[in-house]
mmCIF file of C-alpha atoms in Angstrom:
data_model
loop_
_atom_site.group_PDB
_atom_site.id
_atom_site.type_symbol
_atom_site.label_atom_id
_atom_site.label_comp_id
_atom_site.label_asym_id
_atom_site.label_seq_id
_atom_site.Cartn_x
_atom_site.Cartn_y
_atom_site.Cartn_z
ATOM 1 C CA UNK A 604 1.843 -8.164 26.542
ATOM 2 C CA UNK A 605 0.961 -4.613 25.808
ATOM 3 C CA UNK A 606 -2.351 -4.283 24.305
ATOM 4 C CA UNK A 607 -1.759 -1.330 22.079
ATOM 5 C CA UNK A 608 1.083 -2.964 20.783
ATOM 6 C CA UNK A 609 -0.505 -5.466 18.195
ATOM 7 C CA UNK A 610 -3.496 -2.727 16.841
ATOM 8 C CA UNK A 611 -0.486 -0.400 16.219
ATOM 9 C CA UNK A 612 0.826 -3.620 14.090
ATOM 10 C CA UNK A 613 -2.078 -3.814 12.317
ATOM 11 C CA UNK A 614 -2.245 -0.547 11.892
ATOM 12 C CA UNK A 615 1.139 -0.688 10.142
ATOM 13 C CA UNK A 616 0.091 -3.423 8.254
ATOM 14 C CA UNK A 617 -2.652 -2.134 6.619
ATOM 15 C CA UNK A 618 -0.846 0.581 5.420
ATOM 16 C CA UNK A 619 2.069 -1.890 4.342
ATOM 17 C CA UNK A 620 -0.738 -3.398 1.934
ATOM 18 C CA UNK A 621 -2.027 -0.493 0.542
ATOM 19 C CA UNK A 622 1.397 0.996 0.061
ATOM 20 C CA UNK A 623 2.535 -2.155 -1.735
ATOM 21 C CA UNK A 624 -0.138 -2.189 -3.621
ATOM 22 C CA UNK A 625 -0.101 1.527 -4.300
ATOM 23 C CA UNK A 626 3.736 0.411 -5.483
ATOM 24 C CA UNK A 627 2.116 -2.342 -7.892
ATOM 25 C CA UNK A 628 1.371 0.676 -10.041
ATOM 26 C CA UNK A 629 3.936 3.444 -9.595
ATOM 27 C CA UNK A 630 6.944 1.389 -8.942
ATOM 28 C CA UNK A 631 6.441 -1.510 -12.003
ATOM 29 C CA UNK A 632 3.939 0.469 -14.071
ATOM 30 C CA UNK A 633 5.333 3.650 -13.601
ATOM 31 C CA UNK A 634 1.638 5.192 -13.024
ATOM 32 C CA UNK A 635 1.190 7.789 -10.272
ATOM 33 C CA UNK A 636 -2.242 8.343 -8.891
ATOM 34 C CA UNK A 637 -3.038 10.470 -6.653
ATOM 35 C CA UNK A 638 -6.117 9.762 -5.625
ATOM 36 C CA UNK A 639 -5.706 6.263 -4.597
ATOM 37 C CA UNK A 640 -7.221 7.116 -1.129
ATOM 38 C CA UNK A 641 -10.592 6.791 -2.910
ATOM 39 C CA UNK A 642 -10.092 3.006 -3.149
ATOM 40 C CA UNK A 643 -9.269 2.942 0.365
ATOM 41 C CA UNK A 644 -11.823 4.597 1.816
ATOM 42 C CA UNK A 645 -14.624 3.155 -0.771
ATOM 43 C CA UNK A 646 -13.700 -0.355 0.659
ATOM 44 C CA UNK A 647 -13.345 0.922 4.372
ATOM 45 C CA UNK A 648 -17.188 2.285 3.652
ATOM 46 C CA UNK A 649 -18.747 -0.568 2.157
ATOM 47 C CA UNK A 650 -17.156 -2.988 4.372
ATOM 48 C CA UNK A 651 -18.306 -1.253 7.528
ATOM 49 C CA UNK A 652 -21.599 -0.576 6.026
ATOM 50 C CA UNK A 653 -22.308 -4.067 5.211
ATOM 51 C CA UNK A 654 -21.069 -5.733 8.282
ATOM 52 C CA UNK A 655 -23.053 -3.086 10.831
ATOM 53 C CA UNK A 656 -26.335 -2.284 8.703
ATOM 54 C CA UNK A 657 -26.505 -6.105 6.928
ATOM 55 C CA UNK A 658 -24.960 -7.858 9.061
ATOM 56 C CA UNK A 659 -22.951 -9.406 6.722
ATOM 57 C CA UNK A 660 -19.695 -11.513 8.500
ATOM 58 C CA UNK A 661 -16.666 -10.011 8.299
ATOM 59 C CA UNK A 662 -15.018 -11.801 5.761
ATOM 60 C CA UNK A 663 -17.885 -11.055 3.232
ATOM 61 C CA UNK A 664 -18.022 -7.289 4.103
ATOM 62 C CA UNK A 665 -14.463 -7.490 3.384
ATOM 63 C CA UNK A 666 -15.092 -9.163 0.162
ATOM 64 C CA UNK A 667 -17.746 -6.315 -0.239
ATOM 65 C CA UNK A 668 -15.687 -3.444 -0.161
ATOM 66 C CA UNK A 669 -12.864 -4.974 -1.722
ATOM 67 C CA UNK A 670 -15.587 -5.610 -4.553
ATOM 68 C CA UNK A 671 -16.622 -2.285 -4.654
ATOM 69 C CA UNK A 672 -13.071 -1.074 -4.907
ATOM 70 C CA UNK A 673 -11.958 -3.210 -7.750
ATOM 71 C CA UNK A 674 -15.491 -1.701 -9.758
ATOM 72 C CA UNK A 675 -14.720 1.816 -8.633
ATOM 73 C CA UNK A 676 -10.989 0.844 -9.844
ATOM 74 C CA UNK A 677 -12.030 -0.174 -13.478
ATOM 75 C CA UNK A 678 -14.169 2.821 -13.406
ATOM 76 C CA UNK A 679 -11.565 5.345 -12.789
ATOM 77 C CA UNK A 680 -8.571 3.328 -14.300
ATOM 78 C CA UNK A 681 -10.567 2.856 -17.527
ATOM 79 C CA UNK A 682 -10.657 6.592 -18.227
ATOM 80 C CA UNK A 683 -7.510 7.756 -16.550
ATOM 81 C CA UNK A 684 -5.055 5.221 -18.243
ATOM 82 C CA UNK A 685 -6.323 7.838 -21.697
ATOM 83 C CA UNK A 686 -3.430 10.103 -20.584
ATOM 84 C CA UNK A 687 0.460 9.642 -19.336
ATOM 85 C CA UNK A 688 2.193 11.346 -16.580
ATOM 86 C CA UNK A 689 0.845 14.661 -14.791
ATOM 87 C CA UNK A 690 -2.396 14.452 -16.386
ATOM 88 C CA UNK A 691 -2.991 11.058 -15.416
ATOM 89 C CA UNK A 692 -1.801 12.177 -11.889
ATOM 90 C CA UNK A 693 -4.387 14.709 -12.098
ATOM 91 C CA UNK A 694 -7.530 13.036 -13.242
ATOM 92 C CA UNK A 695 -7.166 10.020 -10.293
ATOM 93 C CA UNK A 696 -6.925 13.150 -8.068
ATOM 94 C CA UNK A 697 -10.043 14.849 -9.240
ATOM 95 C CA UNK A 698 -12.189 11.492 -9.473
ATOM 96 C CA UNK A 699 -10.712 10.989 -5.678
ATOM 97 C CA UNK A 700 -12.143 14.589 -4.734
ATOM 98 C CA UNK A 701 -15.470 13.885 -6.311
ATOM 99 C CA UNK A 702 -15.751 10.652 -4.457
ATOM 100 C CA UNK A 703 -15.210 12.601 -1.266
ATOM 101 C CA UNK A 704 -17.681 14.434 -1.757
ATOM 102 C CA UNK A 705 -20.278 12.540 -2.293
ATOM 103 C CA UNK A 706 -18.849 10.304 1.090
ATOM 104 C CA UNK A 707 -19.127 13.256 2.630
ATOM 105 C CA UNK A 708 -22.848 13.917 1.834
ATOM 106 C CA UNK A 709 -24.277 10.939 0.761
ATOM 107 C CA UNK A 710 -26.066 9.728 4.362
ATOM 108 C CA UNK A 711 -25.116 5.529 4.571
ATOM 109 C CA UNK A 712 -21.116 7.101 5.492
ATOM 110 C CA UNK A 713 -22.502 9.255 8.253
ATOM 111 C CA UNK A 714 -20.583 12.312 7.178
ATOM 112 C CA UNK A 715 -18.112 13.707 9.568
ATOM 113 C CA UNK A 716 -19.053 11.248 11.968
ATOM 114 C CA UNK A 717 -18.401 8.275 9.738
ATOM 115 C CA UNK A 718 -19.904 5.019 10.309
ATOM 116 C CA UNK A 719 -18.579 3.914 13.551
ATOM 117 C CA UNK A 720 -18.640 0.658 16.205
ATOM 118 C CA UNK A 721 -18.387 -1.595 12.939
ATOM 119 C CA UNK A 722 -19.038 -4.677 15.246
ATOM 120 C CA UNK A 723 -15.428 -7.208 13.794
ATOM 121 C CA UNK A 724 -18.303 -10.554 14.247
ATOM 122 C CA UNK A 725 -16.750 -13.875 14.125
ATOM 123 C CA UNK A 726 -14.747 -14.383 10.799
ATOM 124 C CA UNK A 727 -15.964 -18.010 9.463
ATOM 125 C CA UNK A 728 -17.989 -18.720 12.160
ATOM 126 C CA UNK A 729 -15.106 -19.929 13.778
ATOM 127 C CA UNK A 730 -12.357 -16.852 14.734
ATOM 128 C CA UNK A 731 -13.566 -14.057 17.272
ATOM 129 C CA UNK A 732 -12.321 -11.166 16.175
ATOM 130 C CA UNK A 733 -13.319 -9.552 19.260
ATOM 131 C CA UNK A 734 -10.196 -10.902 20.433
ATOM 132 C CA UNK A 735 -7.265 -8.833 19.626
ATOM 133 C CA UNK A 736 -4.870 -11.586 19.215
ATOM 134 C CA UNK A 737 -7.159 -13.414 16.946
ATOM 135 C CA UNK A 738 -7.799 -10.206 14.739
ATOM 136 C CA UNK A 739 -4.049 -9.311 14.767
ATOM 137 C CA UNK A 740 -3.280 -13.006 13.048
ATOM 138 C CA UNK A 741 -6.114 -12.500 10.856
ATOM 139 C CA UNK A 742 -4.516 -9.165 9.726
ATOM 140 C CA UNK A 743 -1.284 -10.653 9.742
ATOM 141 C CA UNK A 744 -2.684 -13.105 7.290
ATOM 142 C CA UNK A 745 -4.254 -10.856 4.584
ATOM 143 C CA UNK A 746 -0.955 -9.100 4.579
ATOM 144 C CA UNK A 747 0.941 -12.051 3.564
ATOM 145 C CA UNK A 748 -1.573 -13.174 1.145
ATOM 146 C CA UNK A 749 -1.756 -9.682 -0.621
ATOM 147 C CA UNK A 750 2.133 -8.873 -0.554
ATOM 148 C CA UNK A 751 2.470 -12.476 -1.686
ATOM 149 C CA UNK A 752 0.004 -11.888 -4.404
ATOM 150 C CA UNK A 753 1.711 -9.126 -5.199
ATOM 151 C CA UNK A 754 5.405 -10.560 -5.434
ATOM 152 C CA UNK A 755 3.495 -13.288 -7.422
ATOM 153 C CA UNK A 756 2.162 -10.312 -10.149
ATOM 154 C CA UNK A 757 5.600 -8.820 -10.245
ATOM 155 C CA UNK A 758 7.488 -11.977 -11.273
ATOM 156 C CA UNK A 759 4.757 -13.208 -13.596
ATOM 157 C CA UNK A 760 4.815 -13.036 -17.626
ATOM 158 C CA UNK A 761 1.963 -9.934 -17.289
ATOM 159 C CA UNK A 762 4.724 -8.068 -14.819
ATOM 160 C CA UNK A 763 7.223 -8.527 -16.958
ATOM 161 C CA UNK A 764 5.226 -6.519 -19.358
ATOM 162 C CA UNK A 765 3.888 -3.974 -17.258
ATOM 163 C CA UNK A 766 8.208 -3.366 -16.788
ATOM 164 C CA UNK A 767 8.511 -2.966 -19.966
ATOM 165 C CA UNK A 768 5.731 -0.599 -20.885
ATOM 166 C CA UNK A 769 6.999 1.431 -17.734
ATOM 167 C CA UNK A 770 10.752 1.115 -19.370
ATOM 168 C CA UNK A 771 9.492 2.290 -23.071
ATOM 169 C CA UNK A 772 6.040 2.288 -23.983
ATOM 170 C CA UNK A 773 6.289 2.429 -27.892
ATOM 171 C CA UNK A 774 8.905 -0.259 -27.410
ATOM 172 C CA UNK A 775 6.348 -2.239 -25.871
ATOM 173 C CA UNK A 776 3.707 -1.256 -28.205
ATOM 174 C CA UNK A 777 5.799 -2.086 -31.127
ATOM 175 C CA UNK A 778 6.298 -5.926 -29.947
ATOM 176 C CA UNK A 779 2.501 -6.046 -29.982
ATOM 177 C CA UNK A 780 1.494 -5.675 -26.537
ATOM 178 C CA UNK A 781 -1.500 -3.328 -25.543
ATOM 179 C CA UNK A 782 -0.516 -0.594 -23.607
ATOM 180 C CA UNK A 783 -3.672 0.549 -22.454
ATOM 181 C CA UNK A 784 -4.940 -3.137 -21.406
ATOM 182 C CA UNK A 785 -1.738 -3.853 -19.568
ATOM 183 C CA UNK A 786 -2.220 -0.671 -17.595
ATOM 184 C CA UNK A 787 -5.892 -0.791 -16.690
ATOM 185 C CA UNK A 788 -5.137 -4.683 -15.059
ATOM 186 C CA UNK A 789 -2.549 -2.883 -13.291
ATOM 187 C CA UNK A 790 -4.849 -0.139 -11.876
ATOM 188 C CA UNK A 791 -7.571 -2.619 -10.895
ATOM 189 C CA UNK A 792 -5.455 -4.957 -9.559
ATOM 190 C CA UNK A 793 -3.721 -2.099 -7.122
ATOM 191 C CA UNK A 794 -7.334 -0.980 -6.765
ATOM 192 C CA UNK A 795 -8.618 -4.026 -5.314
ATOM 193 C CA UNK A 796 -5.401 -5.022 -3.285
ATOM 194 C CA UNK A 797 -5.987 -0.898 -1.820
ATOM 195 C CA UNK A 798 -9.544 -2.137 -1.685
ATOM 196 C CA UNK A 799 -8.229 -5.342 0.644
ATOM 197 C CA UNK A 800 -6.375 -2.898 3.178
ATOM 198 C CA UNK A 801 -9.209 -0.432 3.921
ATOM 199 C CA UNK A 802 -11.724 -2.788 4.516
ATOM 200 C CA UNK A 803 -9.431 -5.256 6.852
ATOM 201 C CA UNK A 804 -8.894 -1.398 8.289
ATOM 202 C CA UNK A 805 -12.320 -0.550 9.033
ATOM 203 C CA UNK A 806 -13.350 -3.724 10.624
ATOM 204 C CA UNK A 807 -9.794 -3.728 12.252
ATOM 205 C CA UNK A 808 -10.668 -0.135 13.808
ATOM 206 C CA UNK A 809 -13.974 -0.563 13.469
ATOM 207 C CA UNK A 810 -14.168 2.729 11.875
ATOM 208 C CA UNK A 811 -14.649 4.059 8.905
ATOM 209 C CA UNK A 812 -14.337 7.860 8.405
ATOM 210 C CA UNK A 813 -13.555 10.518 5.688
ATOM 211 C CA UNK A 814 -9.832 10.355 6.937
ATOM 212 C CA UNK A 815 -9.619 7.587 4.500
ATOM 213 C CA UNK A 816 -10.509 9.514 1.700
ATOM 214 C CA UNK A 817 -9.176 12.427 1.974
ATOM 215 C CA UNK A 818 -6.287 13.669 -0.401
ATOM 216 C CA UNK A 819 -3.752 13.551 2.498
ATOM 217 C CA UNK A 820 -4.318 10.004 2.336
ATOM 218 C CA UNK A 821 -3.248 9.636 -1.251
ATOM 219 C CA UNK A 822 -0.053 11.953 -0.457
ATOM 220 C CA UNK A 823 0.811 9.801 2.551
ATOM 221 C CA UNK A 824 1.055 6.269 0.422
ATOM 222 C CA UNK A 825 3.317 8.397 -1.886
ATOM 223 C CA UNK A 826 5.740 9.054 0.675
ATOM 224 C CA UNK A 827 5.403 5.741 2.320
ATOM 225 C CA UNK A 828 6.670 3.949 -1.067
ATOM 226 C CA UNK A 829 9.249 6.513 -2.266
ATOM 227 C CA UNK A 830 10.548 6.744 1.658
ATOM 228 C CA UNK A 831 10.566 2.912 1.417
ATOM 229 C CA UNK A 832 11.760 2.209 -1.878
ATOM 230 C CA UNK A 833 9.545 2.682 -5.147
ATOM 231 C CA UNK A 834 9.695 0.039 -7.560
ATOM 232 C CA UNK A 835 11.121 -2.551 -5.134
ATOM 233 C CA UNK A 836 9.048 -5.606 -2.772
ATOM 234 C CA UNK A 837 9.702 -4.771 0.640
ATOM 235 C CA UNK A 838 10.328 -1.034 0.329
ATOM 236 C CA UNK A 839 6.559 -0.346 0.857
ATOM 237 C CA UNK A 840 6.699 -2.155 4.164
ATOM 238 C CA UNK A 841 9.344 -0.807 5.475
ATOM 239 C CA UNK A 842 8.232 3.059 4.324
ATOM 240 C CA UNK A 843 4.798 2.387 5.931
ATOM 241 C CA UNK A 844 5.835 1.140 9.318
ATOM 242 C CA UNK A 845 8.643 3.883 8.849
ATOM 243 C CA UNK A 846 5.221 6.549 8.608
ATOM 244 C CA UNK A 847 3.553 4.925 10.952
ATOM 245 C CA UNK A 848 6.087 4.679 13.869
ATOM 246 C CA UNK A 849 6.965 8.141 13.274
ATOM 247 C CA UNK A 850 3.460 9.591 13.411
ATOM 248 C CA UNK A 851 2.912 7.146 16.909
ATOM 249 C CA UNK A 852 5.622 8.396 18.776
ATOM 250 C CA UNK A 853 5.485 11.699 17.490
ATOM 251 C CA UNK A 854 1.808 12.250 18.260
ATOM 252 C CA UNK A 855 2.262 14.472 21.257
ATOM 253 C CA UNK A 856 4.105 16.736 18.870
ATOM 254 C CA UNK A 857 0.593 17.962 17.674
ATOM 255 C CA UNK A 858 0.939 19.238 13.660
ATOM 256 C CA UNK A 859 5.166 19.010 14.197
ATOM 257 C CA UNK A 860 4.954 15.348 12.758
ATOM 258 C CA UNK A 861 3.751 16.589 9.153
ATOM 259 C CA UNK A 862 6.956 19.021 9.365
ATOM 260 C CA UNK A 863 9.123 16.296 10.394
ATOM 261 C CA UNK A 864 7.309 13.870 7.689
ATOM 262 C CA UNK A 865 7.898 16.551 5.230
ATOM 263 C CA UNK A 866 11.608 16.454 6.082
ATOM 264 C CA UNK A 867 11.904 13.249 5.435
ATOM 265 C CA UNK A 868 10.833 13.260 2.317
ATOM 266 C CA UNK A 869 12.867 16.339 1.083
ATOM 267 C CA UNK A 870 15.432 14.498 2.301
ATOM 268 C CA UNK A 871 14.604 11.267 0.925
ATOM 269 C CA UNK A 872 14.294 12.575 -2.550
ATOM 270 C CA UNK A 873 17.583 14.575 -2.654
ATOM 271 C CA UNK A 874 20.042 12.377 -0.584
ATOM 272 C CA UNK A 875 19.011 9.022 -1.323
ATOM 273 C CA UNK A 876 16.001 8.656 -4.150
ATOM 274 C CA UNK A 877 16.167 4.948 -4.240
ATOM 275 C CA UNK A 878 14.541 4.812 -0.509
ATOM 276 C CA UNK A 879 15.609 2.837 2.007
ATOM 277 C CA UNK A 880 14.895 -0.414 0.880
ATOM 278 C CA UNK A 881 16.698 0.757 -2.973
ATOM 279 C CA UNK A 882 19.766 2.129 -1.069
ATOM 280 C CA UNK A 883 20.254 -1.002 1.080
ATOM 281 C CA UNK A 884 19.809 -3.247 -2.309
ATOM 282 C CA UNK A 885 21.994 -0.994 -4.614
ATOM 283 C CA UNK A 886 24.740 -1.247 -1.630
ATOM 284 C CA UNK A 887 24.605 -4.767 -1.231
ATOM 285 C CA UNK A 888 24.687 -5.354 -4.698
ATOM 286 C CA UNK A 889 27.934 -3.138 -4.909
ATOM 287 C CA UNK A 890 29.193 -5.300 -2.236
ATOM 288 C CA UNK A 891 28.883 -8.343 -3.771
ATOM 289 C CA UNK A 892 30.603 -6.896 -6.878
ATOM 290 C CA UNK B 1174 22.215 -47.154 -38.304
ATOM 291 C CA UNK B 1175 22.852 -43.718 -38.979
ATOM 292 C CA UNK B 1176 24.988 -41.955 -36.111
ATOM 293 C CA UNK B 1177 23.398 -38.590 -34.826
ATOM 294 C CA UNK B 1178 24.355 -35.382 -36.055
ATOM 295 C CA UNK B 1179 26.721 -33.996 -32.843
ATOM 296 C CA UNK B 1180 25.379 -30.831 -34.156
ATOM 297 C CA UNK B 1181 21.677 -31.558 -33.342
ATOM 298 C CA UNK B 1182 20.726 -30.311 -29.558
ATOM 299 C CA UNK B 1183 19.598 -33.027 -27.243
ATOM 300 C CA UNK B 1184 16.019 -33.272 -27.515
ATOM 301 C CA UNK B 1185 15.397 -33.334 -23.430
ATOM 302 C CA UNK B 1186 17.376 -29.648 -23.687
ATOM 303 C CA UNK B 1187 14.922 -28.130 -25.577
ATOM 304 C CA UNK B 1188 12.225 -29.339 -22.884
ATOM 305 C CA UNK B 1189 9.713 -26.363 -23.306
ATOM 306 C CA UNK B 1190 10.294 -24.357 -19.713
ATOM 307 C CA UNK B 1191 7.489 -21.405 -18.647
ATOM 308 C CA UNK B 1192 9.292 -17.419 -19.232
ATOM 309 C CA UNK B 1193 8.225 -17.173 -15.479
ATOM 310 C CA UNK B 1194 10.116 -20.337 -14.600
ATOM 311 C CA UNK B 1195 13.375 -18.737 -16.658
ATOM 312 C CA UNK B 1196 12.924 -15.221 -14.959
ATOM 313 C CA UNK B 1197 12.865 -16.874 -11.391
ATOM 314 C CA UNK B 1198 15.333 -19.267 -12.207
ATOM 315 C CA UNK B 1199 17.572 -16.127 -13.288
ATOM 316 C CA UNK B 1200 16.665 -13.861 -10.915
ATOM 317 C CA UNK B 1201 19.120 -13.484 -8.130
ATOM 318 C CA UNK B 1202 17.510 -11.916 -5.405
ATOM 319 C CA UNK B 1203 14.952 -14.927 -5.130
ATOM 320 C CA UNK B 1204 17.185 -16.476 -2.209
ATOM 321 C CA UNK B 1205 17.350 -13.224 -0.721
ATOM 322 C CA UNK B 1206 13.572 -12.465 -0.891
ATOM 323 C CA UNK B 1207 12.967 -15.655 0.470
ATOM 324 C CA UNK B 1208 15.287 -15.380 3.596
ATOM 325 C CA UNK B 1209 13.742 -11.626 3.866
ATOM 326 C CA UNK B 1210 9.982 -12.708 3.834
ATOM 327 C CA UNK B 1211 11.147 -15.747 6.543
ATOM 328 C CA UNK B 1212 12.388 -13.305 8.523
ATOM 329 C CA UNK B 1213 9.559 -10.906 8.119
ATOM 330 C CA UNK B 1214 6.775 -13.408 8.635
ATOM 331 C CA UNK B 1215 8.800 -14.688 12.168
ATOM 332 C CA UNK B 1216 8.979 -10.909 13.338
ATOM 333 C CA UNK B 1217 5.426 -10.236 12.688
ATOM 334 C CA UNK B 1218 4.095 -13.723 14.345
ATOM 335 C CA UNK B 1219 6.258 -12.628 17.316
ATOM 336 C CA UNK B 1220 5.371 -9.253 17.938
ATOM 337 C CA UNK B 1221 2.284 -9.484 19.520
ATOM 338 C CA UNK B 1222 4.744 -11.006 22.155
ATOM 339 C CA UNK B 1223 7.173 -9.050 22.186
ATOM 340 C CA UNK B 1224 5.529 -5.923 24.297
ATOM 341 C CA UNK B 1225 7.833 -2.697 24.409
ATOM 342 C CA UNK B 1226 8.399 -1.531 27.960
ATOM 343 C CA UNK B 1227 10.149 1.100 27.389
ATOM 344 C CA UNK B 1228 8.088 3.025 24.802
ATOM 345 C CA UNK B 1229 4.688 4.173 25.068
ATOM 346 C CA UNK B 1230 3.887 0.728 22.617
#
């Protein structure tokens, strides 16, 4: 059994749950942030933090930064869900640079070193995530839960809702929903669920850097769901292991795999806008008749 | 006696059902998401097992 093999799956999965729950908000509330690296990184930070300077176990530090995410989230959310389509894009992506910068000189994240050697510590007392098998089920695990969670959101009465205001707003308005409150659960739901990936990340790498919060990171969970499929379950998945893959075996290429990422999404968006996972649905609905 | 109305809807048809149970119940890629996620979760729990030999993985 190779041994890079299952932290390159983890990898991918990590991204698969931020990406899906990055999707939660674009693809069925038709809100695009672009600063949802913040929530990322914020939970990567405090997760690490509180599992190497408290000693906390890992599945509290998780809970930690996946706390702190869902705060920062309502924090954010409650003032960028004031305004609709570019300018919303644009205020997530200024609070995401501000965050950054104070990651980046506040001391507890280290700076450019980032807090690093997160020790993983036995998860319940009971599973040693020392050992990569163990940590790789783990991972495996709150995957499931979160894209389960997530299918569970989508199909529920609030999703329902949260497709219609994405459909027509004053529609929805008009039946008597509120906009605004159906919007900011969205955002702090995706928050937190973001939150859930980058701190199962940083004890998973045992890492946590400014990588995480950087804007690149906000563009790259763009391009994982619209590669994947925006708006549909397992698009997200398959657009971040797409991402992922790509960037692995293309990592001797040096800067060549941004080109080639770039590519892909030019011709994502032009030949087939649905993504991969939308293209494959729309056929084999067309099939079916 | 008085005979019912044929007119008047069986009372156990107007059994009170959840709008989540209705949009499942009419959604038809449920069977498909379910086969999907099977399939997912039986790749995932494999892989760790399944070492590449002739990539770099």
């Amino acid at each position: 059994m190779g041994g890079v093999y299952p932290v390159f799956i983890m990898k991918a999965l990590c991204f698969a749950l931020f990406a899906c729950a990055f999707n939660l908000l674009i693809g069925f509330g038709g809100l695009l942030s672009f600063g949802h690296a913040m929530f990322l990184g914020t939970a990567g930070y405090v997760s690490a933090h509180a599992a190497k300077v408290w000693g906390l176990p890992p599945e509290v530090a998780i809970l930690a930064g996946t706390l702190a995410s869902t705060a920062l989230g309502a924090l954010t959310g409650a003032l960028a869900i004031r305004r609709q389509g570019i300018y919303f894009a644009m205020i997530t992506l200024a609070m995401a640079q501000m965050i950054f910068f104070f990651y980046l000189q506040t001391p507890f994240t280290g700076g450019e070193d980032g807090i690093q050697s997160v020790p993983r510590g036995r998860m319940f007392g009971v599973l040693d995530l020392s050992n990569v098998l163990v940590m790789y089920y783990v991972v495996l695990a709150i995957f499931l839960a979160g894209f389960l969670a997530i299918r569970r959101i989508i199909h529920s009465p609030f999703g329902q809702v949260l497709k219609a205001i994405r459909e027509n707003e004053p529609r929805a308005i008009s039946l008597g929903y509120d906009a605004d409150r159906y919007k900011l659960i969205a955002f702090v739901l995706s928050a937190a669920l973001s939150g859930v990936a980058g701190a199962t990340k940083a004890i998973v790498f045992q890492l946590a850097s400014l990588t995480d919060v950087q804007w690149q990171m906000s563009g790259e969970v763009v391009l994982m769901t619209l590669l994947g499929g925006m708006g549909t379950v397992f698009g997200p998945v398959v657009g971040a292991f797409t991402i992922i893959s790509l960037e692995h075996f293309l990592a001797d290429r040096g800067q060549w795999v941004t080109v080639i990422t770039g590519a892909i999404f030019v011709v994502c968006v032009l030949a087939f806008r649905r993504g991969i996972v939308g293209e494959l649905a729309a056929w084999w609905a067309k099939r079916r008749g | 006696m008085v005979a019912p109305d044929p007119a008047t809807p069986d009372p156990a048809a107007l059994e009170p059902v959840s709008p989540e149970v209705e949009v499942l119940a009419a959604d038809p890629t449920v069977r498909t998401f379910r086969i999907a996620t099977i399939a997912m979760v039986a790749a995932l729990a494999l892989a760790p097992w399944a070492a590449c030999t002739r990539c770099s993985l």
